[in-house]
Coordinates of C-alpha atoms in Angstrom, one line a residue:
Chain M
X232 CA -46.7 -57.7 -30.0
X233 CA -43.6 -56.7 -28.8
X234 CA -42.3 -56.3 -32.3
X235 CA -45.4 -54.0 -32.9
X236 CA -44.0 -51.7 -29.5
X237 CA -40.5 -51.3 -30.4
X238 CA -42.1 -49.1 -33.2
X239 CA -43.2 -46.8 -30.2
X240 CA -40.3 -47.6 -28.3
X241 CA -38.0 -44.4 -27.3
X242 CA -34.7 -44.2 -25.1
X243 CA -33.6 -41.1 -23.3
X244 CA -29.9 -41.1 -21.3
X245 CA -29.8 -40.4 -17.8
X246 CA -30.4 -36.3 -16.9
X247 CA -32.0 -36.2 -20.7
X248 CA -35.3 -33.9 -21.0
X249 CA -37.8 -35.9 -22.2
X250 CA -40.2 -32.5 -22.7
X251 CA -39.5 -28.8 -21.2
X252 CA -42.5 -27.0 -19.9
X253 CA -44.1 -24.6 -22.1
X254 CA -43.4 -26.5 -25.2
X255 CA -46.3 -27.6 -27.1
X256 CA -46.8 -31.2 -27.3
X257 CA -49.0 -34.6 -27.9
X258 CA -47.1 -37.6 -27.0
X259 CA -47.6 -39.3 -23.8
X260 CA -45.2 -41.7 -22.0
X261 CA -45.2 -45.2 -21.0
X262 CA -42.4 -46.0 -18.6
X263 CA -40.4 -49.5 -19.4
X264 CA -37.5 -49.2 -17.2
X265 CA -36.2 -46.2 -15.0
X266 CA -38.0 -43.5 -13.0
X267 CA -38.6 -39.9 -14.4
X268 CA -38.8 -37.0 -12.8
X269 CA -41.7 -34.1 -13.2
X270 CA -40.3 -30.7 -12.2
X271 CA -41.0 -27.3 -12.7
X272 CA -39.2 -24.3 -12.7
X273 CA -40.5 -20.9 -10.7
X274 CA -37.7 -18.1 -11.1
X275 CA -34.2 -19.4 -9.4
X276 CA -36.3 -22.3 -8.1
X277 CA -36.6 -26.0 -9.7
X278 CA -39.3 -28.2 -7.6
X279 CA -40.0 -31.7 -7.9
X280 CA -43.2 -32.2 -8.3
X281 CA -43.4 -36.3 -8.8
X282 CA -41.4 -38.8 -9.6
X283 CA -42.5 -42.0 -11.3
X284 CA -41.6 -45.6 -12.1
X285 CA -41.8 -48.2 -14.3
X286 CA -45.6 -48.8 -15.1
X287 CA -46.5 -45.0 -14.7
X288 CA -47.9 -42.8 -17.1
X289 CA -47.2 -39.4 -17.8
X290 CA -47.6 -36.7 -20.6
X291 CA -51.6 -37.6 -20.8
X292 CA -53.0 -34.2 -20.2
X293 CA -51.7 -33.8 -23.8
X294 CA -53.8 -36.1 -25.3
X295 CA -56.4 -34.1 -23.4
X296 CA -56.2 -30.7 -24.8
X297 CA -54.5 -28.6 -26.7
X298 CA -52.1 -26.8 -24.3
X299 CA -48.4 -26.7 -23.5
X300 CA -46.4 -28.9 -21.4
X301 CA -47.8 -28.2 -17.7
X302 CA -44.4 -28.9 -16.7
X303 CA -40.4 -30.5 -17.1
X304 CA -40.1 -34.1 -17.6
X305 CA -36.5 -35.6 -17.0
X306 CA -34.8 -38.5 -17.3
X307 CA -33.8 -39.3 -13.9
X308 CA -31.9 -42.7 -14.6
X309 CA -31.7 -44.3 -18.3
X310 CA -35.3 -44.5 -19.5
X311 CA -37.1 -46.6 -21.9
X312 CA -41.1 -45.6 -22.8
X313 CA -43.3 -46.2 -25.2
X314 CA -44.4 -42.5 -26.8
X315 CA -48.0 -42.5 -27.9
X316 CA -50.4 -39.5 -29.2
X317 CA -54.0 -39.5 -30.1
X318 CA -53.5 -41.1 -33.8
X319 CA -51.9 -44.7 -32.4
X320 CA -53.6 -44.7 -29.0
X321 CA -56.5 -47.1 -30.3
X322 CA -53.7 -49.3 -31.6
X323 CA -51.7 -49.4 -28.2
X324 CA -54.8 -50.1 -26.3
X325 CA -55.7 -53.2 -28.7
X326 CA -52.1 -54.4 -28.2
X327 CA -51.7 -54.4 -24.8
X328 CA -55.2 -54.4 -22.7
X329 CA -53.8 -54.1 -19.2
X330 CA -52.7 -50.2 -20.1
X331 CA -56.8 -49.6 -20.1
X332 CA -56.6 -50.4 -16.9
X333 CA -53.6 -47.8 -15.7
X334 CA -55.2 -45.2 -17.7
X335 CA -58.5 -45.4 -16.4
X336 CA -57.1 -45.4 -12.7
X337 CA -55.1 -42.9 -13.7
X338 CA -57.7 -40.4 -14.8
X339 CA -60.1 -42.0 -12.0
X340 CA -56.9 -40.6 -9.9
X341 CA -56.6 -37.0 -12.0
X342 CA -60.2 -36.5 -11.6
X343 CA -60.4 -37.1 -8.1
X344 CA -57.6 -34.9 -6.8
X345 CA -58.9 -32.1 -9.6
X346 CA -61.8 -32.3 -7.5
X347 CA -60.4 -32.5 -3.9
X348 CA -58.4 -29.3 -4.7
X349 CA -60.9 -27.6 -6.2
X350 CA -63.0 -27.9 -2.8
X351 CA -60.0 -26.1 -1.2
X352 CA -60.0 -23.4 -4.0
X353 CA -63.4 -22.4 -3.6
X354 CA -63.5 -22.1 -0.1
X355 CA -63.5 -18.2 1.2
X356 CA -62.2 -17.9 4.3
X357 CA -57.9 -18.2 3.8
X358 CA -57.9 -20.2 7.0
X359 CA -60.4 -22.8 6.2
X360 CA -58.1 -22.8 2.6
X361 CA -55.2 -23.4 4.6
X362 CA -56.7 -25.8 7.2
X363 CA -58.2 -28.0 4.2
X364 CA -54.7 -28.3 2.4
X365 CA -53.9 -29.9 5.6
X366 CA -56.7 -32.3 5.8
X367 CA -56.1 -33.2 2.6
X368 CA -52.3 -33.6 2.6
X369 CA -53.3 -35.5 5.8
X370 CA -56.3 -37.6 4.2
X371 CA -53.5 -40.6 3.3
X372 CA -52.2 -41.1 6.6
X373 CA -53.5 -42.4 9.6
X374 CA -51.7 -41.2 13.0
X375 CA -49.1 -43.7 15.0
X376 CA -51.0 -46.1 17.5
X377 CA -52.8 -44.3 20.8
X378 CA -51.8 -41.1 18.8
X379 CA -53.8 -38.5 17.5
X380 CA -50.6 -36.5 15.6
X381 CA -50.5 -36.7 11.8
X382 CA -47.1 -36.2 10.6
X383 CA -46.8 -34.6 7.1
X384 CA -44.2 -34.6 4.7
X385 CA -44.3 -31.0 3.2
X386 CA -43.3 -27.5 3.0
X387 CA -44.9 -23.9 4.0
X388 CA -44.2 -22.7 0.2
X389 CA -45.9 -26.3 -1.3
X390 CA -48.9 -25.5 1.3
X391 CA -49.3 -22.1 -0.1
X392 CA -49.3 -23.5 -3.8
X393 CA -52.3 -25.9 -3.0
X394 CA -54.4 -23.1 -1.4
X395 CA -53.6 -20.9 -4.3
X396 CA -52.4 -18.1 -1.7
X397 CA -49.7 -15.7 -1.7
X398 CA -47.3 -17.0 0.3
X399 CA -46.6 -14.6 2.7
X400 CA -49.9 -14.8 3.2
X401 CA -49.9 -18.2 4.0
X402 CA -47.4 -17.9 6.5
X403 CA -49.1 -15.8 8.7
X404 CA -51.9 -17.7 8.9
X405 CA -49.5 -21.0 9.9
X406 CA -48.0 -19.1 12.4
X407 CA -51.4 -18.3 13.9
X408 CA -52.2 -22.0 13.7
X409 CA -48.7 -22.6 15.7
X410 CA -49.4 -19.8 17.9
X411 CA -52.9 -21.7 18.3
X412 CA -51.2 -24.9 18.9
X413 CA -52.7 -26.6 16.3
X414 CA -49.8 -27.6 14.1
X415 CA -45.9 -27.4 14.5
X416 CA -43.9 -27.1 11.5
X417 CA -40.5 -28.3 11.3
X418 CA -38.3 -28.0 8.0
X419 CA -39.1 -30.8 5.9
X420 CA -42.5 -31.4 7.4
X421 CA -45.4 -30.4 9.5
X422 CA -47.3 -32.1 12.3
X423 CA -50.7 -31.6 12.9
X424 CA -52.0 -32.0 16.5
X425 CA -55.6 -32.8 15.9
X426 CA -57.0 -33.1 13.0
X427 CA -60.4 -33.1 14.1
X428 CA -59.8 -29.5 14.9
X429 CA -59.0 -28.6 11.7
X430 CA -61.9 -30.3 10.2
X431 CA -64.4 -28.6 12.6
X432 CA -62.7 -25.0 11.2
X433 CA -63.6 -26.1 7.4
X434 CA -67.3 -27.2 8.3
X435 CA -68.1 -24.2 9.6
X436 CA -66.6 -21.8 7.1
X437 CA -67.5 -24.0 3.7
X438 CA -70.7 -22.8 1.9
X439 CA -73.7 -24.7 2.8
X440 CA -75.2 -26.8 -0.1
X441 CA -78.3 -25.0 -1.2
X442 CA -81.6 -26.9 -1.7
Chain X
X117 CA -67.5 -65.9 -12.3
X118 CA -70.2 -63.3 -14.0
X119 CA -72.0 -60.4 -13.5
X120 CA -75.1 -60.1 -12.1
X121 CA -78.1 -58.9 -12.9
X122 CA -80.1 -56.7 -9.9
X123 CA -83.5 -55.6 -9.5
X124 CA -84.1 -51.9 -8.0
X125 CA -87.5 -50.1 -6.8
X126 CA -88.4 -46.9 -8.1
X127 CA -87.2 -44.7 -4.7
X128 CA -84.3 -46.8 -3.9
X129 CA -80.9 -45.5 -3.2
X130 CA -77.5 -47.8 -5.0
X131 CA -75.2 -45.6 -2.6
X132 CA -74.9 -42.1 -1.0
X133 CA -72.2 -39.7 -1.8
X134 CA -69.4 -40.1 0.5
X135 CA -70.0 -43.4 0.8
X136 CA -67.1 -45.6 1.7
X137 CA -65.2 -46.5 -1.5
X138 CA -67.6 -49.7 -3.2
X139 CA -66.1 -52.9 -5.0
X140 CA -69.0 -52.8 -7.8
X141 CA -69.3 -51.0 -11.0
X142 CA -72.5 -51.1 -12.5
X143 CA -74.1 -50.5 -16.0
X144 CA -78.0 -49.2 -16.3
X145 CA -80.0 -52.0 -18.0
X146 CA -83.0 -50.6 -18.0
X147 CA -85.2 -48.3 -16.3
X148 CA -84.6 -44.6 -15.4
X149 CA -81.8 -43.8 -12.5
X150 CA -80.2 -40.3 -11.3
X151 CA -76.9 -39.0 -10.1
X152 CA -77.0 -36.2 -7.6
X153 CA -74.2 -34.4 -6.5
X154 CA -73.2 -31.0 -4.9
X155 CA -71.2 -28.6 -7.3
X156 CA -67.9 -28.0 -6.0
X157 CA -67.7 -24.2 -6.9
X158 CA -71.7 -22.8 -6.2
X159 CA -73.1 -26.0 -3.6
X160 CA -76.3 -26.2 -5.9
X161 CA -77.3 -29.7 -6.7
X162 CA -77.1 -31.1 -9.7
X163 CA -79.0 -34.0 -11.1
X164 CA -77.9 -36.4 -14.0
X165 CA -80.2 -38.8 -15.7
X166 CA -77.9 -42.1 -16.9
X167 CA -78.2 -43.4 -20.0
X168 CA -79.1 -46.8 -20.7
X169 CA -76.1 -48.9 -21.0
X170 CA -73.8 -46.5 -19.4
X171 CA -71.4 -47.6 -16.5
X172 CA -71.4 -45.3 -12.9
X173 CA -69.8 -46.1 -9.6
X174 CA -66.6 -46.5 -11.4
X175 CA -64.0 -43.9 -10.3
X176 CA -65.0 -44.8 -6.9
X177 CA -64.2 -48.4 -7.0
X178 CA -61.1 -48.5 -9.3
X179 CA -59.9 -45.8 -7.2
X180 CA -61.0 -46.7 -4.0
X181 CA -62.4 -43.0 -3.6
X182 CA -65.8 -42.1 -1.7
X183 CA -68.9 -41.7 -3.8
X184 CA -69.1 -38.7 -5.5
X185 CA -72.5 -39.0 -6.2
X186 CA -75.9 -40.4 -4.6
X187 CA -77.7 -42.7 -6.7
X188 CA -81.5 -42.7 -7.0
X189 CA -83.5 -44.9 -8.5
X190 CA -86.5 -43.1 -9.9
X191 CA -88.4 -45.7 -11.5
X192 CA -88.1 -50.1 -11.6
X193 CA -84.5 -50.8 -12.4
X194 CA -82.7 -53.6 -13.3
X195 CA -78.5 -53.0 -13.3
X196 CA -75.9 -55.2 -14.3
X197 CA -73.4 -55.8 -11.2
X198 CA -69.5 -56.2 -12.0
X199 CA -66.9 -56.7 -9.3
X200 CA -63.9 -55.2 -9.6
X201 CA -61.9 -58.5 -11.2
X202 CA -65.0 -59.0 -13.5
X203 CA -64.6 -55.4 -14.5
X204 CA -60.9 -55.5 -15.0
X205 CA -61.7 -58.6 -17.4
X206 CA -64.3 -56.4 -19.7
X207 CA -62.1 -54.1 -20.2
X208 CA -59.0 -56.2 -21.0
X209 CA -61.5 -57.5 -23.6
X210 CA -62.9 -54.7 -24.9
X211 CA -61.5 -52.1 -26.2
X212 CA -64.8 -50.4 -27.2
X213 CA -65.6 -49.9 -23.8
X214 CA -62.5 -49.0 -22.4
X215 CA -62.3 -46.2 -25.1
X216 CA -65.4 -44.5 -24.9
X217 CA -64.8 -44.6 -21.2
X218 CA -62.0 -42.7 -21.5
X219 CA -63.3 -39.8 -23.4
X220 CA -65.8 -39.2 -21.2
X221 CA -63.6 -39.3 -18.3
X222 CA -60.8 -37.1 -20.2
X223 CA -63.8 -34.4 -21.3
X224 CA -64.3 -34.2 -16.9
X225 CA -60.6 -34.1 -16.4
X226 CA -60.2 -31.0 -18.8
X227 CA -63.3 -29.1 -17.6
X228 CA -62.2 -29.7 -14.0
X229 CA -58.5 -29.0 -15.0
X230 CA -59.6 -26.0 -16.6
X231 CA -62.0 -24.5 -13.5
X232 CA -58.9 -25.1 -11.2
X233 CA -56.1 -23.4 -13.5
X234 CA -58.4 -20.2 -13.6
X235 CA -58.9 -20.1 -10.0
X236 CA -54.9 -20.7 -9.7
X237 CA -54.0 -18.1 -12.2
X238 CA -55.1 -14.9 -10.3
X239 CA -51.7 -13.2 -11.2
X240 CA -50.2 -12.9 -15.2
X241 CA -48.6 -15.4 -16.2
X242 CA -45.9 -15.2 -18.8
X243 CA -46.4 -16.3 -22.6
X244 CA -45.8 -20.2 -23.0
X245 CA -42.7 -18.5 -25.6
X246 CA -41.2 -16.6 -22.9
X247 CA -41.7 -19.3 -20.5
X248 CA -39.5 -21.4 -22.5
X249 CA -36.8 -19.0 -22.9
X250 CA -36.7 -18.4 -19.1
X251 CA -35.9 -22.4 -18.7
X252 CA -33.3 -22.5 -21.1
X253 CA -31.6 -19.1 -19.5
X254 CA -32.4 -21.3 -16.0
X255 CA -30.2 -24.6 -17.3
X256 CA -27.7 -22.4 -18.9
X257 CA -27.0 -20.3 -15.4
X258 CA -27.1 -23.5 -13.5
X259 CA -24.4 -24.9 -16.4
X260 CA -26.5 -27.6 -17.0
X261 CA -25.2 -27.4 -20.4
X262 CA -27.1 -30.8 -22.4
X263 CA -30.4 -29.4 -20.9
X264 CA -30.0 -25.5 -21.9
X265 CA -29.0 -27.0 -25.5
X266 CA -32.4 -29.3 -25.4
X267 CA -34.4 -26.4 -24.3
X268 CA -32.8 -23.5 -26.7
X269 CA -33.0 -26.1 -29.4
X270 CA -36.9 -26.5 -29.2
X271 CA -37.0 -22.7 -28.7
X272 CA -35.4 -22.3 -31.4
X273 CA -38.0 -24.9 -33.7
X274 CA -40.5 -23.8 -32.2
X275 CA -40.3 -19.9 -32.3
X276 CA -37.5 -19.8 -35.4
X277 CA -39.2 -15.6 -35.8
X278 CA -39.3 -15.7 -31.8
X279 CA -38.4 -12.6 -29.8
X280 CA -35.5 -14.2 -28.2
X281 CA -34.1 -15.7 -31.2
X282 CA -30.9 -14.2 -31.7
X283 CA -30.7 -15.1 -27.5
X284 CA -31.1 -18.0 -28.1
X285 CA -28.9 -18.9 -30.6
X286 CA -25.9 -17.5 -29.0
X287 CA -26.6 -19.1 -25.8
X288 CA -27.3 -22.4 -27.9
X289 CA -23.8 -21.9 -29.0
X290 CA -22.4 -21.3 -25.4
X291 CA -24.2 -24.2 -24.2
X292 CA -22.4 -26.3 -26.8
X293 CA -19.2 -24.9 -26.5
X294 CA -19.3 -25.4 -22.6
X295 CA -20.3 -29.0 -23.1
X296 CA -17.9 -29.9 -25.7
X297 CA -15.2 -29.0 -22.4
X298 CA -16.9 -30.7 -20.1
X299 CA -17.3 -34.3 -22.5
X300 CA -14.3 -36.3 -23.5
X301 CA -13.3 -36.6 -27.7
X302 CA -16.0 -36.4 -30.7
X303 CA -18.1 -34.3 -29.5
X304 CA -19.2 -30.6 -30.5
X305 CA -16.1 -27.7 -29.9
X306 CA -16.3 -23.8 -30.2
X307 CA -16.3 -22.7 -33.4
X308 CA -13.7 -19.8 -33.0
X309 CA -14.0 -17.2 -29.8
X310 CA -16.8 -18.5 -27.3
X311 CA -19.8 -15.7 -27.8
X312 CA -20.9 -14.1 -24.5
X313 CA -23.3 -15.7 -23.0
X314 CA -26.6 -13.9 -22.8
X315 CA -28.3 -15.7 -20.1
X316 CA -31.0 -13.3 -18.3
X317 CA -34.2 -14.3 -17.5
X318 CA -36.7 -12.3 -19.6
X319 CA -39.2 -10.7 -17.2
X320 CA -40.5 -8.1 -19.7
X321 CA -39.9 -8.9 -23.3
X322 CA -37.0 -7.0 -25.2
X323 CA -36.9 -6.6 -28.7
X324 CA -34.4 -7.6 -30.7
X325 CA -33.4 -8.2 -34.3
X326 CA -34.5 -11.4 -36.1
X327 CA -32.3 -14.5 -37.2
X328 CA -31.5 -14.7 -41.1
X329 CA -33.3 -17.6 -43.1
X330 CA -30.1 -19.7 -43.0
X331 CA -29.0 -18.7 -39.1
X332 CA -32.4 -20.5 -38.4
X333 CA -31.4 -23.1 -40.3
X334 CA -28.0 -23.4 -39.0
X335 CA -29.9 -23.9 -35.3
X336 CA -31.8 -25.7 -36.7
X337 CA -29.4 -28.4 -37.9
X338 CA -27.0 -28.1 -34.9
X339 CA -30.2 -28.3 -32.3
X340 CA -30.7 -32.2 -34.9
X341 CA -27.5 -32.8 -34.3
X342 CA -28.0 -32.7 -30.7
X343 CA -30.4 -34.8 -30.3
X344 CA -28.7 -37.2 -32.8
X345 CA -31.0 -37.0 -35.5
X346 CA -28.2 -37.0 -38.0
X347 CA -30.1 -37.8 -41.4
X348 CA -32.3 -34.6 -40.8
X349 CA -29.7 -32.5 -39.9
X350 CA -27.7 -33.2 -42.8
X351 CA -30.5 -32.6 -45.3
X352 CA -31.0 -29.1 -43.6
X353 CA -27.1 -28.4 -44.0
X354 CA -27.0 -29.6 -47.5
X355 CA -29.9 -27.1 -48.2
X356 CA -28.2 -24.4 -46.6
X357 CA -25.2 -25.0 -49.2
X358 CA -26.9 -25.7 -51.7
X359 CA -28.7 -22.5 -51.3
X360 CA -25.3 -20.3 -50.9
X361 CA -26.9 -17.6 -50.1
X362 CA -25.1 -16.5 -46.4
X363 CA -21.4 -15.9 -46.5
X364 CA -21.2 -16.6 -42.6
X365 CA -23.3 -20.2 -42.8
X366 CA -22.3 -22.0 -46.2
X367 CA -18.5 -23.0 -44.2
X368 CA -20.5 -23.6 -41.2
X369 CA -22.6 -25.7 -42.7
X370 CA -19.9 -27.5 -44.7
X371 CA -18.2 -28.4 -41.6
X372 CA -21.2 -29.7 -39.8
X373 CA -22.1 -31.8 -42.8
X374 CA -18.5 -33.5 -42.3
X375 CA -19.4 -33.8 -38.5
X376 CA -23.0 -36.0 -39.2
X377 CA -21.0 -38.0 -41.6
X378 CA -18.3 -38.9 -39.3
X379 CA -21.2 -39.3 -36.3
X380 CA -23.1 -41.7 -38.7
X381 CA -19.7 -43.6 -38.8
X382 CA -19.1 -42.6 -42.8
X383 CA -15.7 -42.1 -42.0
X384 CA -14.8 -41.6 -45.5
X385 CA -17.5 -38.9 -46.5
X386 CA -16.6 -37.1 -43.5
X387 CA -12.4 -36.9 -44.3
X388 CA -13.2 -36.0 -48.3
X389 CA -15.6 -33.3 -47.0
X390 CA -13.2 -32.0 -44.2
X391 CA -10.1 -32.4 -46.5
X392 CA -12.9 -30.7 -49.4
X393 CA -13.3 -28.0 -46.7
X394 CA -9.7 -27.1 -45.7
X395 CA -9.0 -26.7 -49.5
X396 CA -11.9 -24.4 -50.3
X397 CA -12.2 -22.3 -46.9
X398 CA -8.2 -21.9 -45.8
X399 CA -9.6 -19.4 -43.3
X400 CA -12.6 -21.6 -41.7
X401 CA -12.3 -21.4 -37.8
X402 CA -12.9 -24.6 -37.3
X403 CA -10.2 -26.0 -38.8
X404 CA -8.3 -27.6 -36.3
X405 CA -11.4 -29.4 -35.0
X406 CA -12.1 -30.6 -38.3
X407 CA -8.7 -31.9 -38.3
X408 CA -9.6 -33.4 -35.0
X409 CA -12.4 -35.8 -36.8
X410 CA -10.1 -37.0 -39.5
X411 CA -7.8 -38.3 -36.7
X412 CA -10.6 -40.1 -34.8
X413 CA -12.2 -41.1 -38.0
X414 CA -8.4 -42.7 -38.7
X415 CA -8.1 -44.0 -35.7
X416 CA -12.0 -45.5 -35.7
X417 CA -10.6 -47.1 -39.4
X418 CA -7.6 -48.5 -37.8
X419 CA -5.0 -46.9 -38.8
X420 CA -3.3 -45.9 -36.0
X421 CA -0.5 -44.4 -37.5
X422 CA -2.5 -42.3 -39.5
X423 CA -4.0 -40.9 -36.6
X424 CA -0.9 -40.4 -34.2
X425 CA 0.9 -38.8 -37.2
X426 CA -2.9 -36.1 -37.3
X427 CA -2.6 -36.0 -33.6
X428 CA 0.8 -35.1 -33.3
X429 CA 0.6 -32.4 -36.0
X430 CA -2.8 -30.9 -33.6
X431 CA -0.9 -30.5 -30.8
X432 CA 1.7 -28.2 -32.3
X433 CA -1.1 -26.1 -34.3
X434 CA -3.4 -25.6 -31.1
X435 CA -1.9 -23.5 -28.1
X436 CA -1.7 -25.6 -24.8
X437 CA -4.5 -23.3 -23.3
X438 CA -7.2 -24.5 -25.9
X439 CA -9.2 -27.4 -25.3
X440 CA -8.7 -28.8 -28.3
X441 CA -5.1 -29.2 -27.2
X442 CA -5.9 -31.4 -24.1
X443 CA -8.7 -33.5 -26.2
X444 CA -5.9 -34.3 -28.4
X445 CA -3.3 -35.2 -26.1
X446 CA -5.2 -37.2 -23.9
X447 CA -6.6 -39.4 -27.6
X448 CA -2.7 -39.4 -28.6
X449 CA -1.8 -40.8 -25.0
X450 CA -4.3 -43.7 -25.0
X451 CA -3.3 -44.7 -28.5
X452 CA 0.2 -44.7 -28.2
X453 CA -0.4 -46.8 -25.2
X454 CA -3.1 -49.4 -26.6
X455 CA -0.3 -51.3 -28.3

C-alpha cells in the first residue's frame, strides 16, 4: 500500500507555494509531515487564514466544483502530501479507509460552519450581524471558573469579514458595543462581558420562522 | 458489537433540531420518516422525506454539532442504530458507502458555499486572471523572489495570451535574477542588464502588447525549470530551436538547454552544448555564466584543476561589481581549500 502512495506522493521545500489563489485547480492535499499555511492576499495585506498539520486535508473544495483556488497554500516547514483529484480518489479511499473518515468530518465540519455563517449573513439588522459573529467566535469557549467573560482571540477587521460588513462600518458599531459595555477590545483580542446579552440582541432582531 | 435494529410509531420524534450533539447514526429500514428544518436564508420550513436505506443524524454525531433537523416519524418505522465506533467500522469497510456519502454531502457543501459567496460578494471582484497577477506583483514588491517566480510562472501557463503577459515575463525575469543573488552557486543569473521591474498592482486592466509564440515558450521553459521539471523544459527549448524562428530566443534557448543538462547532472551534454554555444553565438550575454556551469560541472566530475583553472579565468572576465564575480570567488576559495 505504501508503494501504491508514493505514486501520489509530492514534496514541497519549506516557504514553497503549493497553489496561489486564483489559479484553477483539482488536486487536493493530504498532509504527511509538516504544517501548511492557507493565506490570502487583500491589497498590501497577507492574512493567515489556517494553518494545518499532519493528518489535515486541504484543497477539497476543488474536487467540489469547478472554481479557482479560494486561496494561497504554502509550505510552512518541508512538506510531504499525497495530491489527489477526482480520477484517483476512489483508488485512495480503497487504499487507505481511515481517510473516509477525515473527509467526512471534514465536510460534516465545512457544512456546518457554511451554515453557522450563513445565519449571520442573513440577519438584517448590522448589530445583530455583529453581535452573532461574536457568539459564534465565542461558541468554542466556555468562560474561566465563577466568570462570565469570554476571551476571544480575534481582530475588528476579521469580525468585519465574518459579518460581510464594510469595515468602517463595523467599527462603529463595536465602539457602540464598548461604549455599551458589552465588549472591550484589546489588540490581538476581544473580550465579551456577557454573552447572554449578546444572544438576547440576535433573538430579537432574527426573522421569526414562519409556519 | 452490532447495530441494532429499532422500532418507531408513526408520530414519534428520533431528535429535535438543536438537540445536543447525538452518538448514533441511523439508516431508514423501512417505513416513511421526515426531516424538518428552518431555511437559513427565508425561515420557511422545509420538509424532506428519507429514502429507504439512506443514513441521517450523521453530521451531527461525527461532528459533535446540534441537530440540524427534527426527525418525525410519520408512519411504523423500523431504523438501524450505529454508534459512532460501529459506524467508523462501516465505513472503513465500505467504500461504497463512504463514497456516495460524500457526494451527497459535497453537492450541500457547494450549494451552501455558493449562497454564502453571493451574499459575501456585494462589491466587484477582480477577474480570477488579474487576481493572479496582483499576487505575483504582491511576492515580487515584498522580494519574496521563489514565490513571485511560482506565481508569474503559472500566470504565465495559465494566461500565455493574458493581458499582463509581457508584465509578467519581465518581472518573471527580475524575480529570477534577484534570486540567483540572493542563492549561493548553480542556480539561475541575469541574462545581461536586469529589466526594470514592473511590479504594480493592476487595479484597472491596461493593455498591452502580446508575447511572441516563442517568448511564451521561453517562459514557459524557464517557469519548468523552476519548478525543476527539467525533462519538460528541455523538450520545450529544443522545440524552440528546432523551430528557429526568433532571433532573440534560439541563444536563449540554447543556453537553457545546457543549464537542464547540467541540472540533470549530464555534465557532459551540458559542457559540449555550452562549449557548442560559445562557438556559434560569440556575442550571447550569458556567456560568462555558461562558463560558470562548465566549472561546476568540472568540479562536480572531479577535476579540480579543471575547474580552478575555469574559475580563475571568470574572475578576470567578470568585473568585481557583478555577482557572477563573487559566486566564483567564493566556489574558487572552497576548492582551493578542500585539499
Amino acid at each position: 500500500m505504501q508503494a501504491l502512495f508514493q505514486r501520489f506522493a509530492r514534496t514541497f521545500k519549506k516557504g514553497d507555494i503549493i497553489f496561489c489563489e486564483h489559479e484553477p485547480g483539482d488536486n487536493f492535499y493530504l498532509i504527511q509531515t509538516g504544517r501548511v499555511q492557507i493565506v490570502k492576499i487583500m491589497g498590501e495585506i497577507e492574512k493567515i487564514v489556517d494553518i494545518l498539520n499532519p493528518g489535515e486535508i486541504f484543497g477539497e473544495m476543488a474536487m467540489l466544483e469547478e472554481a479557482p483556488r479560494s486561496a494561497t497554500a504554502i509550505a510552512l516547514d518541508d512538506v510531504e502530501a499525497f495530491e489527489f483529484n477526482k480520477e484517483n480518489f476512489e483508488l485512495l479511499l480503497k487504499g487507505n479507509p481511515q481517510i473516509a473518515l477525515i473527509l467526512i468530518r471534514l465536510f460534516a465540519k465545512r457544512i456546518y460552519d457554511q451554515k453557522r455563517r450563513l445565519m449571520i449573513l442573513t440577519l438584517k439588522d448590522p448589530e445583530a450581524k455583529v453581535a452573532d459573529v461574536f457568539i459564534m467566535l465565542g461558541e468554542n469557549t466556555a468562560p474561566e471558573e465563577g466568570q462570565t467573560e469570554i476571551e476571544i482571540n480575534t481582530k475588528v477587521e476579521d469580525i468585519a469579514h465574518w459579518a460581510g460588513m464594510d469595515p468602517a462600518k463595523c467599527k462603529e458599531i463595536i465602539s457602540r458595543f464598548i461604549a455599551q459595555g458589552k465588549i472591550a477590545v484589546f489588540p490581538e483580542k476581544i473580550i465579551v462581558k456577557e454573552m447572554k446579552d449578546l444572544v438576547r440582541l440576535v433573538n430579537a432582531r432574527r426573522k421569526p420562522k414562519e409556519k | 458489537m452490532s447495530p441494532k435494529t429499532v422500532q418507531y410509531r408513526a408520530g414519534s420524534i428520533i431528535y429535535f433540531e438543536g438537540d445536543q450533539p447525538d452518538n448514533r447514526v441511523f439508516i431508514l429500514n423501512s417505513g416513511k420518516v421526515c426531516l424538518k428544518y428552518s431555511d437559513i436564508e427565508t425561515g420557511a420550513e422545509i420538509q424532506e422525506f428519507i429514502n429507504k436505506g439512506a443514513f441521517f443524524g450523521v453530521k451531527s454525531a461525527l461532528g459533535r454539532y446540534p441537530q440540524e433537523e427534527t426527525t418525525q416519524v410519520i408512519e411504523d418505522s423500523t431504523v438501524v442504530v450505529f454508534t459512532i465506533p460501529e459506524f467508523e467500522q462501516l465505513a472503513q469497510q465500505n467504500t461504497r458507502v463512504v463514497l456516495k456519502m460524500l457526494q451527497v454531502f459535497s453537492t450541500q457543501l457547494r450549494r451552501i458555499h455558493k449562497t454564502v459567496q453571493n451574499l459575501m460578494n456585494a462589491k466587484v471582484s477582480v477577474s480570477p486572471e488579474t487576481g493572479l497577477y496582483n499576487i505575483a506583483c504582491y511576492y515580487l514588491k515584498q522580494q519574496r523572489f521563489s514565490q513571485a517566480i511560482y506565481a508569474f510562472g503559472r500566470y504565465l501557463m495559465i494566461y500565455p495570451h493574458g493581458q499582463f503577459a509581457a508584465e509578467a515575463a519581465k518581472n518573471l525575469e527580475t524575480a529570477e535574477a534577484r534570486l540567483g543573488q540572493q542563492k549561493s552557486p548553480a542556480s539561475s543569473f541575469a541574462p545581461g542588464k536586469l529589466p526594470a521591474s514592473d511590479a504594480r498592482v493592476i487595479e484597472k486592466p491596461a493593455r498591452t502588447k502580446e508575447l511572441s509564440g516563442a517568448a511564451q515558450q521561453y517562459y514557459q521553459g524557464v517557469s519548468y525549470v523552476t519548478n525543476s521539471k527539467y525533462k519538460e523544459a528541455l523538450e520545450v527549448f529544443k522545440q524552440i530551436i528546432e523551430a528557429g524562428l526568433d532571433a532573440e530566443y534560439v541563444p536563449r534557448a540554447v543556453f537553457e538547454v545546457g543549464r537542464c543538462y547540467y541540472f540533470l547532472k549530464m555534465y557532459d551534454k551540458s559542457n559540449q552544448i555550452f562549449s557548442n554555444m560559445v562557438q556559434k553565438y560569440p556575442k550571447h550575454p550569458d556567456l560568462n555564466e555558461a562558463l560558470y556551469y562548465v566549472a561546476k560541472a568540472n568540479e562536480e566530475a572531479g577535476n579540480r584543476q579543471k575547474a580552478m583553472e575555469l574559475y580563475r579565468r571568470l574572475m578576470s572576465l567578470t568585473a568585481p561589481t557583478d555577482p557572477l564575480n563573487r559566486q566564483v570567488k567564493q566556489a574558487f576559495k572552497a576548492l582551493e581549500g578542500a585539499r
